[in-house]
Short mmCIF file of C-alpha atoms and ligand atoms in Angstrom, two decimals:
data_model
loop_
_atom_site.label_atom_id
_atom_site.label_comp_id
_atom_site.label_asym_id
_atom_site.label_seq_id
_atom_site.Cartn_x
_atom_site.Cartn_y
_atom_site.Cartn_z
CA MET Y 1 0.00 0.00 0.00
CA GLN Y 2 1.43 3.35 -0.97
CA THR Y 3 2.53 5.42 2.05
CA PRO Y 4 0.57 8.71 1.97
CA PRO Y 5 2.91 11.52 0.80
CA ASN Y 6 4.38 13.29 3.76
CA LEU Y 7 2.11 16.34 4.18
CA ALA Y 8 5.06 18.62 4.88
CA THR Y 9 6.53 17.90 1.43
CA THR Y 10 3.28 18.64 -0.47
CA GLN Y 11 2.50 21.89 1.40
CA PRO Y 12 3.86 24.99 -0.40
CA ALA Y 13 6.97 26.35 1.35
CA LEU Y 14 6.67 29.04 4.00
CA LEU Y 15 8.70 32.24 3.60
CA PRO Y 16 11.97 31.99 5.55
CA GLN Y 17 11.67 34.02 8.78
CA ALA Y 18 13.27 37.43 8.21
CA GLN Y 19 16.12 37.99 10.69
CA GLY Y 20 18.66 40.60 11.70
CA GLU Y 21 18.16 44.34 11.72
CA LEU Y 22 14.64 45.72 11.29
CA CYS Y 23 15.50 47.37 8.01
CA VAL Y 24 13.59 47.26 4.71
CA PRO Y 25 15.88 46.46 1.77
CA ALA Y 26 16.21 48.95 -1.10
CA GLN Y 27 14.06 48.44 -4.16
CA ARG Y 28 17.20 48.09 -6.32
CA SER Y 29 18.08 44.88 -4.42
CA ILE Y 30 14.79 43.15 -5.32
CA ALA Y 31 15.34 40.56 -8.07
CA ASP Y 32 11.75 40.22 -9.26
CA PRO Y 33 9.88 43.34 -8.09
CA LEU Y 34 6.13 43.77 -7.86
CA THR Y 35 3.98 46.88 -7.60
CA PHE Y 36 2.39 46.08 -4.26
CA SER Y 37 3.00 43.95 -1.17
CA LEU Y 38 0.35 43.83 1.55
CA ILE Y 39 1.31 42.49 4.97
CA ILE Y 40 -1.37 40.78 7.06
CA PRO Y 41 -0.10 40.39 10.63
CA THR Y 42 -1.94 37.61 12.43
CA PHE Y 43 -2.18 36.17 15.89
CA ASN Y 44 -4.96 33.60 16.37
CA GLU Y 45 -6.83 34.66 13.24
CA GLY Y 46 -7.50 31.12 12.02
CA GLY Y 47 -11.19 31.91 11.72
CA ASN Y 48 -10.58 35.07 9.65
CA VAL Y 49 -7.55 34.36 7.46
CA GLY Y 50 -9.48 32.46 4.75
CA ALA Y 51 -12.08 35.20 4.34
CA MET Y 52 -9.29 37.81 4.31
CA VAL Y 53 -7.38 36.12 1.49
CA ARG Y 54 -10.51 35.48 -0.58
CA CYS Y 55 -11.71 39.04 -0.21
CA LEU Y 56 -8.33 40.68 -0.89
CA THR Y 57 -7.53 38.59 -3.98
CA LYS Y 58 -11.01 39.26 -5.40
CA LEU Y 59 -10.36 42.97 -4.95
CA LEU Y 60 -6.75 43.13 -6.19
CA ASP Y 61 -6.66 40.59 -9.03
CA PRO Y 62 -8.51 42.86 -11.49
CA VAL Y 63 -6.49 45.93 -10.46
CA LEU Y 64 -2.96 44.45 -10.19
CA PRO Y 65 -3.06 41.13 -12.07
CA ASP Y 66 0.07 39.08 -11.13
CA ASN Y 67 1.61 42.23 -9.76
CA TYR Y 68 0.94 42.09 -6.04
CA GLU Y 69 1.46 39.73 -3.14
CA LEU Y 70 -0.21 39.13 0.21
CA ILE Y 71 2.14 38.16 3.04
CA VAL Y 72 0.61 36.69 6.17
CA VAL Y 73 3.08 37.11 9.03
CA ASP Y 74 1.92 34.87 11.84
CA ASP Y 75 3.57 34.70 15.25
CA ASP Y 76 3.27 30.98 15.65
CA SER Y 77 -0.38 31.29 16.71
CA PRO Y 78 -1.70 28.60 19.02
CA ASP Y 79 -4.65 28.24 16.61
CA ARG Y 80 -2.09 27.57 13.84
CA THR Y 81 -3.24 30.46 11.64
CA TRP Y 82 0.01 30.04 9.66
CA GLU Y 83 -0.96 26.47 8.75
CA ARG Y 84 -4.43 27.49 7.58
CA ALA Y 85 -2.90 30.25 5.50
CA GLN Y 86 -0.34 27.81 4.10
CA ALA Y 87 -3.16 25.51 3.02
CA LEU Y 88 -4.62 28.41 1.01
CA MET Y 89 -1.40 28.97 -0.95
CA ALA Y 90 -2.15 26.22 -3.48
CA ASP Y 91 -5.25 28.14 -4.61
CA TYR Y 92 -3.76 31.61 -4.19
CA PRO Y 93 -0.29 31.94 -5.74
CA GLN Y 94 -0.33 35.62 -4.69
CA LEU Y 95 -0.19 34.48 -1.06
CA GLN Y 96 3.00 33.98 0.97
CA VAL Y 97 3.15 32.96 4.61
CA MET Y 98 5.84 33.65 7.20
CA ARG Y 99 5.67 31.76 10.50
CA ARG Y 100 7.65 33.69 13.10
CA GLN Y 101 9.05 31.74 16.01
CA GLY Y 102 11.00 33.39 18.81
CA GLU Y 103 9.93 36.91 17.83
CA ARG Y 104 6.58 38.47 18.61
CA GLY Y 105 4.74 41.75 18.21
CA LEU Y 106 2.49 43.45 15.70
CA SER Y 107 4.92 46.17 14.57
CA THR Y 108 7.92 43.90 14.11
CA ALA Y 109 5.70 41.38 12.29
CA VAL Y 110 4.85 44.07 9.76
CA ILE Y 111 8.48 45.06 9.25
CA ARG Y 112 9.59 41.44 8.90
CA GLY Y 113 6.91 41.09 6.24
CA TRP Y 114 8.19 44.21 4.47
CA GLN Y 115 11.72 42.81 4.66
CA ALA Y 116 10.59 39.75 2.69
CA ALA Y 117 8.31 41.77 0.37
CA ARG Y 118 9.03 42.53 -3.30
CA GLY Y 119 6.62 45.45 -3.77
CA GLU Y 120 7.46 49.05 -4.57
CA ILE Y 121 4.43 49.99 -2.48
CA LEU Y 122 4.25 48.39 0.96
CA GLY Y 123 1.03 48.11 2.95
CA VAL Y 124 -0.44 46.68 6.14
CA ILE Y 125 -3.96 45.62 7.00
CA ASP Y 126 -5.29 43.82 10.07
CA GLY Y 127 -6.06 40.17 9.56
CA ASP Y 128 -9.44 40.26 11.25
CA LEU Y 129 -11.57 42.06 8.65
CA GLN Y 130 -11.93 45.10 10.92
CA HIS Y 131 -10.16 47.18 8.29
CA PRO Y 132 -12.53 47.11 5.28
CA PRO Y 133 -10.44 45.73 2.34
CA GLU Y 134 -12.27 47.78 -0.30
CA ILE Y 135 -10.59 50.94 1.01
CA LEU Y 136 -7.36 49.52 -0.41
CA LEU Y 137 -8.31 50.61 -3.92
CA GLN Y 138 -8.60 54.24 -2.82
CA LEU Y 139 -5.35 54.01 -0.87
CA LEU Y 140 -3.58 52.54 -3.92
CA GLY Y 141 -5.11 55.23 -6.13
CA ASN Y 142 -3.70 57.96 -3.87
CA ILE Y 143 -0.23 56.42 -3.99
CA GLN Y 144 -0.38 56.08 -7.77
CA GLN Y 145 -1.36 59.75 -7.95
CA GLY Y 146 1.83 60.73 -6.14
CA ALA Y 147 1.18 60.37 -2.42
CA GLU Y 148 4.10 58.76 -0.59
CA MET Y 149 1.81 57.45 2.12
CA ALA Y 150 -1.94 56.74 2.12
CA ILE Y 151 -3.59 56.14 5.49
CA ALA Y 152 -7.04 54.72 6.23
CA SER Y 153 -8.34 57.09 8.89
CA ARG Y 154 -11.31 56.83 11.22
CA HIS Y 155 -11.22 60.57 11.81
CA VAL Y 156 -11.77 62.11 8.36
CA SER Y 157 -14.99 62.35 6.36
CA GLY Y 158 -16.33 58.88 5.69
CA GLY Y 159 -14.48 57.60 8.76
CA GLY Y 160 -15.83 56.23 12.00
CA ILE Y 161 -15.79 53.48 14.55
CA SER Y 162 -18.59 50.93 14.62
CA GLU Y 163 -19.47 49.88 18.13
CA TRP Y 164 -16.45 50.81 20.23
CA SER Y 165 -17.26 51.37 23.89
CA LEU Y 166 -16.98 54.92 25.16
CA PHE Y 167 -13.96 53.74 27.16
CA ARG Y 168 -12.13 52.49 24.05
CA ARG Y 169 -13.01 55.67 22.16
CA MET Y 170 -11.72 57.76 25.07
CA THR Y 171 -8.48 55.78 25.35
CA SER Y 172 -7.85 55.99 21.62
CA ARG Y 173 -8.42 59.76 21.58
CA GLY Y 174 -6.46 60.12 24.82
CA ALA Y 175 -3.56 58.26 23.25
CA GLN Y 176 -3.72 60.61 20.30
CA LEU Y 177 -3.67 63.64 22.59
CA LEU Y 178 -0.67 62.27 24.46
CA GLY Y 179 1.04 61.76 21.13
CA LEU Y 180 0.35 65.37 20.19
CA VAL Y 181 2.05 66.50 23.40
CA ILE Y 182 5.10 64.20 23.23
CA LEU Y 183 5.64 63.95 19.48
CA PRO Y 184 3.70 66.79 17.81
CA GLN Y 185 5.89 66.83 14.71
CA VAL Y 186 4.77 63.26 13.89
CA VAL Y 187 1.39 62.76 15.50
CA GLY Y 188 0.25 66.23 14.48
CA ARG Y 189 0.71 65.46 10.78
CA ILE Y 190 -2.24 63.07 10.47
CA SER Y 191 -5.79 62.64 11.76
CA ASP Y 192 -5.52 58.97 12.89
CA PRO Y 193 -1.98 58.23 14.16
CA MET Y 194 -3.31 55.04 15.77
CA SER Y 195 -4.25 53.60 12.39
CA GLY Y 196 -2.85 50.19 11.60
CA TYR Y 197 -4.08 50.36 8.00
CA PHE Y 198 -1.92 52.22 5.47
CA LEU Y 199 0.33 52.05 2.41
CA VAL Y 200 3.75 53.64 2.00
CA GLN Y 201 6.24 53.96 -0.86
CA ARG Y 202 9.17 51.64 -0.12
CA SER Y 203 11.55 54.47 -1.07
CA CYS Y 204 10.40 56.40 2.04
CA ILE Y 205 11.63 53.80 4.50
CA GLU Y 206 14.14 51.62 2.64
CA GLU Y 207 17.48 51.07 4.42
CA PHE Y 208 16.29 52.97 7.49
CA GLN Y 209 17.02 51.34 10.82
CA LEU Y 210 13.55 50.84 12.33
CA ASN Y 211 12.97 50.20 16.00
CA PRO Y 212 9.22 50.06 16.73
CA ALA Y 213 7.42 49.16 19.94
CA GLY Y 214 4.01 47.55 20.34
CA TYR Y 215 1.20 48.21 17.92
CA LYS Y 216 1.88 51.59 16.35
CA ILE Y 217 3.84 50.79 13.21
CA LEU Y 218 2.52 53.97 11.59
CA LEU Y 219 4.28 56.14 14.17
CA GLU Y 220 7.54 54.32 13.49
CA VAL Y 221 7.28 54.81 9.73
CA LEU Y 222 6.35 58.48 10.06
CA GLY Y 223 8.89 59.06 12.84
CA ARG Y 224 11.85 57.53 11.07
CA GLY Y 225 10.97 57.47 7.40
CA LYS Y 226 11.24 60.26 4.83
CA VAL Y 227 7.53 60.87 4.12
CA GLU Y 228 6.40 64.17 2.62
CA ARG Y 229 3.11 63.76 0.77
CA ILE Y 230 0.42 62.01 2.86
CA ALA Y 231 -3.14 61.16 1.76
CA GLU Y 232 -5.93 60.04 4.12
CA VAL Y 233 -9.03 58.03 3.25
CA GLY Y 234 -11.97 57.74 5.65
CA TYR Y 235 -13.03 54.26 6.75
CA VAL Y 236 -15.31 52.79 9.38
CA PHE Y 237 -13.56 50.42 11.78
CA GLN Y 238 -15.65 47.23 11.66
CA GLU Y 239 -16.75 44.82 14.35
CA ARG Y 240 -14.78 41.60 14.64
CA GLN Y 241 -16.37 38.50 13.04
CA ASP Y 242 -14.17 36.00 14.85
CA GLY Y 243 -11.53 35.93 17.62
CA GLU Y 244 -10.77 38.90 19.85
CA SER Y 245 -8.56 41.94 20.09
CA LYS Y 246 -5.06 41.34 21.49
CA VAL Y 247 -4.76 44.89 22.76
CA THR Y 248 -3.83 44.92 26.46
CA TRP Y 249 -2.48 47.59 28.87
CA ARG Y 250 0.98 46.49 27.65
CA GLN Y 251 0.40 48.16 24.30
CA SER Y 252 -0.40 51.44 26.08
CA VAL Y 253 2.92 51.32 27.97
CA GLU Y 254 4.77 50.42 24.77
CA TYR Y 255 3.01 53.29 22.99
CA ILE Y 256 4.34 55.85 25.48
CA GLN Y 257 7.83 54.31 25.40
CA HIS Y 258 7.67 54.48 21.61
CA LEU Y 259 6.67 58.16 21.60
CA VAL Y 260 9.48 59.06 24.01
CA ARG Y 261 12.01 57.04 22.07
CA LEU Y 262 11.04 58.63 18.77
CA ARG Y 263 11.16 62.05 20.35
CA SER Y 264 14.62 61.64 21.86
CA ARG Y 265 15.84 59.63 18.91
CA GLY Y 266 14.55 62.25 16.54
CA ARG Y 267 16.47 64.90 18.41
CA LEU Y 268 19.60 62.74 18.58
CA GLU Y 269 19.30 61.78 14.94
CA ARG Y 270 18.89 65.39 13.87
CA LEU Y 271 21.87 66.30 15.99
CA HIS Y 272 23.77 63.23 14.74
CA GLN Y 273 22.97 64.07 11.12
CA LYS Y 274 24.20 67.62 11.67
CA PHE Y 275 27.09 66.63 13.95
CA PRO Y 276 28.29 63.01 14.16
CA ILE Y 277 28.77 62.84 17.92
CA GLY Y 278 30.09 59.28 18.01
CA ARG Y 279 32.81 60.05 15.52
CA PHE Y 280 33.72 63.28 17.30
CA LEU Y 281 34.15 61.43 20.61
CA ARG Y 282 36.47 58.94 18.93
CA PHE Y 283 38.42 61.84 17.40
CA GLY Y 284 38.73 63.31 20.89
CA VAL Y 285 40.09 60.05 22.36
CA VAL Y 286 42.67 59.85 19.57
CA GLY Y 287 43.54 63.51 20.20
CA PHE Y 288 44.29 62.70 23.85
CA SER Y 289 46.60 59.87 22.82
CA GLY Y 290 48.34 62.40 20.55
CA LEU Y 291 48.82 64.79 23.46
CA PHE Y 292 50.52 62.02 25.40
CA VAL Y 293 52.78 61.09 22.44
CA ASP Y 294 53.60 64.77 21.90
CA MET Y 295 54.71 65.32 25.53
CA VAL Y 296 56.75 62.09 25.73
CA MET Y 297 58.48 62.85 22.41
CA PHE Y 298 59.13 66.44 23.47
CA ALA Y 299 60.72 65.26 26.75
CA LEU Y 300 62.87 62.73 24.84
CA LEU Y 301 64.05 65.23 22.20
CA PHE Y 302 64.45 68.31 24.41
CA ASN Y 303 65.48 66.88 27.81
CA THR Y 304 67.30 63.68 26.85
CA LEU Y 305 68.73 64.41 23.37
CA ARG Y 306 69.20 68.13 24.22
CA LEU Y 307 67.73 69.29 20.83
CA ASP Y 308 66.71 72.91 20.35
CA VAL Y 309 63.30 73.68 21.98
CA ILE Y 310 61.57 74.81 18.77
CA LEU Y 311 62.90 71.85 16.80
CA SER Y 312 61.81 69.51 19.64
CA THR Y 313 58.35 71.12 19.61
CA LEU Y 314 57.89 70.78 15.86
CA LEU Y 315 59.25 67.22 15.66
CA SER Y 316 57.19 66.02 18.63
CA ALA Y 317 54.09 67.73 17.20
CA GLU Y 318 54.62 65.96 13.86
CA VAL Y 319 55.09 62.56 15.54
CA ALA Y 320 51.88 63.16 17.52
CA LEU Y 321 50.15 64.20 14.33
CA ILE Y 322 51.14 60.96 12.55
CA ASN Y 323 49.98 59.02 15.61
CA ASN Y 324 46.62 60.78 15.42
CA PHE Y 325 46.32 60.24 11.70
CA PHE Y 326 47.05 56.54 12.07
CA TRP Y 327 44.33 55.96 14.72
CA ASN Y 328 41.79 58.27 13.04
CA ASP Y 329 42.29 56.51 9.74
CA LEU Y 330 41.88 53.14 11.41
CA TRP Y 331 39.13 53.89 13.95
CA THR Y 332 37.42 57.29 13.78
CA PHE Y 333 36.98 57.31 10.02
CA GLY Y 334 37.77 53.64 9.41
CA ASP Y 335 34.37 52.99 7.84
CA ILE Y 336 35.19 55.57 5.20
CA SER Y 337 38.91 54.90 4.62
CA ARG Y 338 38.18 51.20 4.14
CA HIS Y 339 36.52 52.15 0.85
CA GLN Y 340 39.82 53.67 -0.33
CA PRO Y 341 42.51 50.99 0.06
CA GLY Y 342 46.07 51.44 -1.19
CA LYS Y 343 49.20 53.37 -0.22
CA ARG Y 344 48.56 56.29 -2.56
CA GLN Y 345 45.14 57.04 -1.06
CA TRP Y 346 46.61 56.59 2.44
CA LEU Y 347 49.38 59.09 1.71
CA LYS Y 348 46.87 61.51 0.20
CA ARG Y 349 44.84 61.38 3.40
CA LEU Y 350 47.99 61.78 5.54
CA LEU Y 351 49.04 64.85 3.55
CA LYS Y 352 45.59 66.44 3.86
CA PHE Y 353 45.54 65.63 7.56
CA ASN Y 354 48.91 67.34 7.96
CA VAL Y 355 47.78 70.44 6.08
CA VAL Y 356 44.53 70.72 8.04
CA CYS Y 357 46.22 70.14 11.41
CA GLY Y 358 49.12 72.41 10.41
CA ALA Y 359 46.58 75.13 9.73
CA GLY Y 360 45.09 74.21 13.10
CA ILE Y 361 48.40 75.00 14.81
CA VAL Y 362 48.53 78.40 13.10
CA LEU Y 363 44.89 78.96 14.09
CA GLN Y 364 45.70 78.05 17.67
CA GLY Y 365 48.59 80.49 17.80
CA THR Y 366 46.41 83.25 16.33
CA LEU Y 367 43.61 82.60 18.80
CA VAL Y 368 45.93 82.54 21.81
CA GLY Y 369 47.50 85.79 20.65
CA LEU Y 370 44.08 87.40 20.12
CA LEU Y 371 42.54 86.18 23.38
CA SER Y 372 45.53 86.85 25.65
CA LYS Y 373 47.23 89.90 24.11
CA VAL Y 374 44.22 91.74 22.63
CA LEU Y 375 41.38 90.68 24.98
CA GLY Y 376 43.65 90.33 28.05
CA MET Y 377 42.48 86.77 28.83
CA ASP Y 378 44.65 84.62 31.10
CA ALA Y 379 47.16 82.82 28.82
CA LEU Y 380 46.38 79.31 30.10
CA LEU Y 381 42.63 79.86 29.66
CA ALA Y 382 43.23 81.31 26.22
CA LYS Y 383 45.31 78.25 25.33
CA LEU Y 384 42.58 75.83 26.54
CA LEU Y 385 39.86 77.70 24.65
CA ALA Y 386 42.03 77.80 21.54
CA ILE Y 387 42.69 74.02 21.77
CA ALA Y 388 38.92 73.35 22.06
CA ILE Y 389 38.21 75.44 18.97
CA VAL Y 390 41.07 73.88 17.03
CA VAL Y 391 39.91 70.34 17.93
CA LEU Y 392 36.52 71.19 16.39
CA TRP Y 393 38.31 72.72 13.39
CA ASN Y 394 40.56 69.65 12.96
CA PHE Y 395 37.65 67.25 13.29
CA TRP Y 396 35.23 68.97 11.01
CA ILE Y 397 37.62 69.97 8.20
CA ASN Y 398 39.33 66.56 8.23
CA PHE Y 399 35.95 64.83 8.19
CA LYS Y 400 34.78 66.97 5.28
CA LEU Y 401 38.11 67.08 3.43
CA SER Y 402 40.65 64.38 4.26
CA TRP Y 403 38.26 61.48 4.62
CA ARG Y 404 34.99 62.66 3.09
CA VAL Y 405 36.69 63.12 -0.36
CA THR Y 406 37.94 59.51 -0.25
CA ASP Y 407 34.44 58.47 0.78
CA VAL Y 408 32.94 60.08 -2.33
CA LYS Y 409 34.82 57.64 -4.59
CA LYS Y 410 33.53 54.43 -2.93
N1 LIG Z 501 2.00 38.74 13.90
C1 LIG Z 501 1.33 39.33 14.92
N2 LIG Z 501 1.90 39.40 16.14
N3 LIG Z 501 0.08 39.85 14.67
C2 LIG Z 501 -0.56 40.44 15.72
C3 LIG Z 501 -0.01 40.54 17.00
C4 LIG Z 501 1.31 39.99 17.21
O1 LIG Z 501 1.87 40.06 18.30
N4 LIG Z 501 -0.92 41.17 17.80
C5 LIG Z 501 -1.99 41.45 17.02
N5 LIG Z 501 -1.77 40.99 15.78
C6 LIG Z 501 -2.66 41.12 14.62
C7 LIG Z 501 -4.04 40.60 14.91
O2 LIG Z 501 -4.10 39.23 14.59
C8 LIG Z 501 -4.86 41.45 13.95
O3 LIG Z 501 -4.78 40.91 12.65
C9 LIG Z 501 -4.14 42.79 13.94
O4 LIG Z 501 -2.79 42.51 14.35
C10 LIG Z 501 -4.74 43.81 14.90
O5 LIG Z 501 -4.76 43.23 16.17
P1 LIG Z 501 -6.03 43.48 17.14
O6 LIG Z 501 -5.69 42.87 18.44
O7 LIG Z 501 -7.26 43.03 16.44
O8 LIG Z 501 -6.02 45.06 17.27
P2 LIG Z 501 -7.32 46.01 17.43
O9 LIG Z 501 -8.35 45.60 16.46
O10 LIG Z 501 -7.67 46.11 18.84
O11 LIG Z 501 -6.68 47.42 16.92
C11 LIG Z 501 -6.27 47.49 15.56
O12 LIG Z 501 -6.87 48.55 14.89
C12 LIG Z 501 -6.54 49.83 15.43
C13 LIG Z 501 -7.15 50.89 14.54
O13 LIG Z 501 -6.59 50.76 13.25
C14 LIG Z 501 -4.76 47.61 15.55
O14 LIG Z 501 -4.31 47.68 14.20
C15 LIG Z 501 -4.36 48.91 16.21
O15 LIG Z 501 -2.95 49.11 16.03
C16 LIG Z 501 -5.06 50.05 15.50
O16 LIG Z 501 -4.81 51.24 16.20
MN1 LIG Z 502 -8.84 43.97 15.43
#
């Protein structure tokens, strides 16, 4: 008697679980791109997933024939939603299924789905039919007319909430108000920042390091992505047909954490973009090592070898300078210089570093003269202030000139 084929071999393959950084790959890296990828995050949606897939494919097939995909991202649901979705794949080639094990959460599920997606336009819709699928066509239309993001909103004309309790309405609006206070530059841009139903151009978030918390994936995309043109489409949040909401008090805590993180991160990122603090700190550490080398060399040349004081100063300064260049090239700007291997490029950088730091020495002398002789400042204080200014000068001009130029050619 023939042994029945092993079920696992006949079932279509699941998508490999996306790993690593929460970062959406660039469109140029997609081998066989599509126009649209819609992520359906699920947890215990076994009773809804079939209806979702049937409804979505009926809606999208005529509009984007063979040019879209649905990706169910299931967090290893106890009701085995992933398995029910997998069983649908034979009839729906547009459907892919990712079973996540060891990682949980609505927002990260969406991003993992976008990581595996091939679409130029990325979307998310709840897997419980509470987000009316037919709104998708209007959202897609807005994107195709030039919007970078199209959000289904309960708070614009045509929007609404079916039978939410007063408490749930109050908490949702309260959360929005809190968002307006903590993160006005993000939450204030849209009418329904709590929405979990939207589309976004991949180009707005590709290669950005995302770090969401809880349920509010929209905040993360708006907070970290580069989104200018936003469209909103009104929709009425439906009643659940099957299963229940997974929202608990935990999501509220995560929401506040997320707002605070985006706020501080936003400030840090803006600062970081304007002034790379991490690199500057490394430059400072190297500078200190140079100070040490300079003093030891000076003592050796002037005290031990009895060389002339000016000659000892210049030689020790140059040795310290080469020390600094070596460590900056390896560590502070290593990520840039690695793109420019070879002795010639190395020498070019060393020469530029010398010129910039040489100019820094002249600048230091000028500043000390100005501060102490003209403004009457105490010489030691003038020297310290001049060193601080020259460190900034050395860092910024070297970053923009000595290393940045080599970076341009990578
Ligand atoms: N993969 C995965 N992992 N999916 C999850 C998880 C999770 O940890 N938690 C929830 N989901 C899925 C659910 O299966 C459902 O498909 C969708 O995410 C929304 O979850 P619900 O628990 O039904 O949320 P809700 O209906 O109370 O609120 C939804 O609508 C609001 C208005 O748009 C969520 O999308 C909220 O974020 C949104 O504000
Ligand atoms: Mn729901």
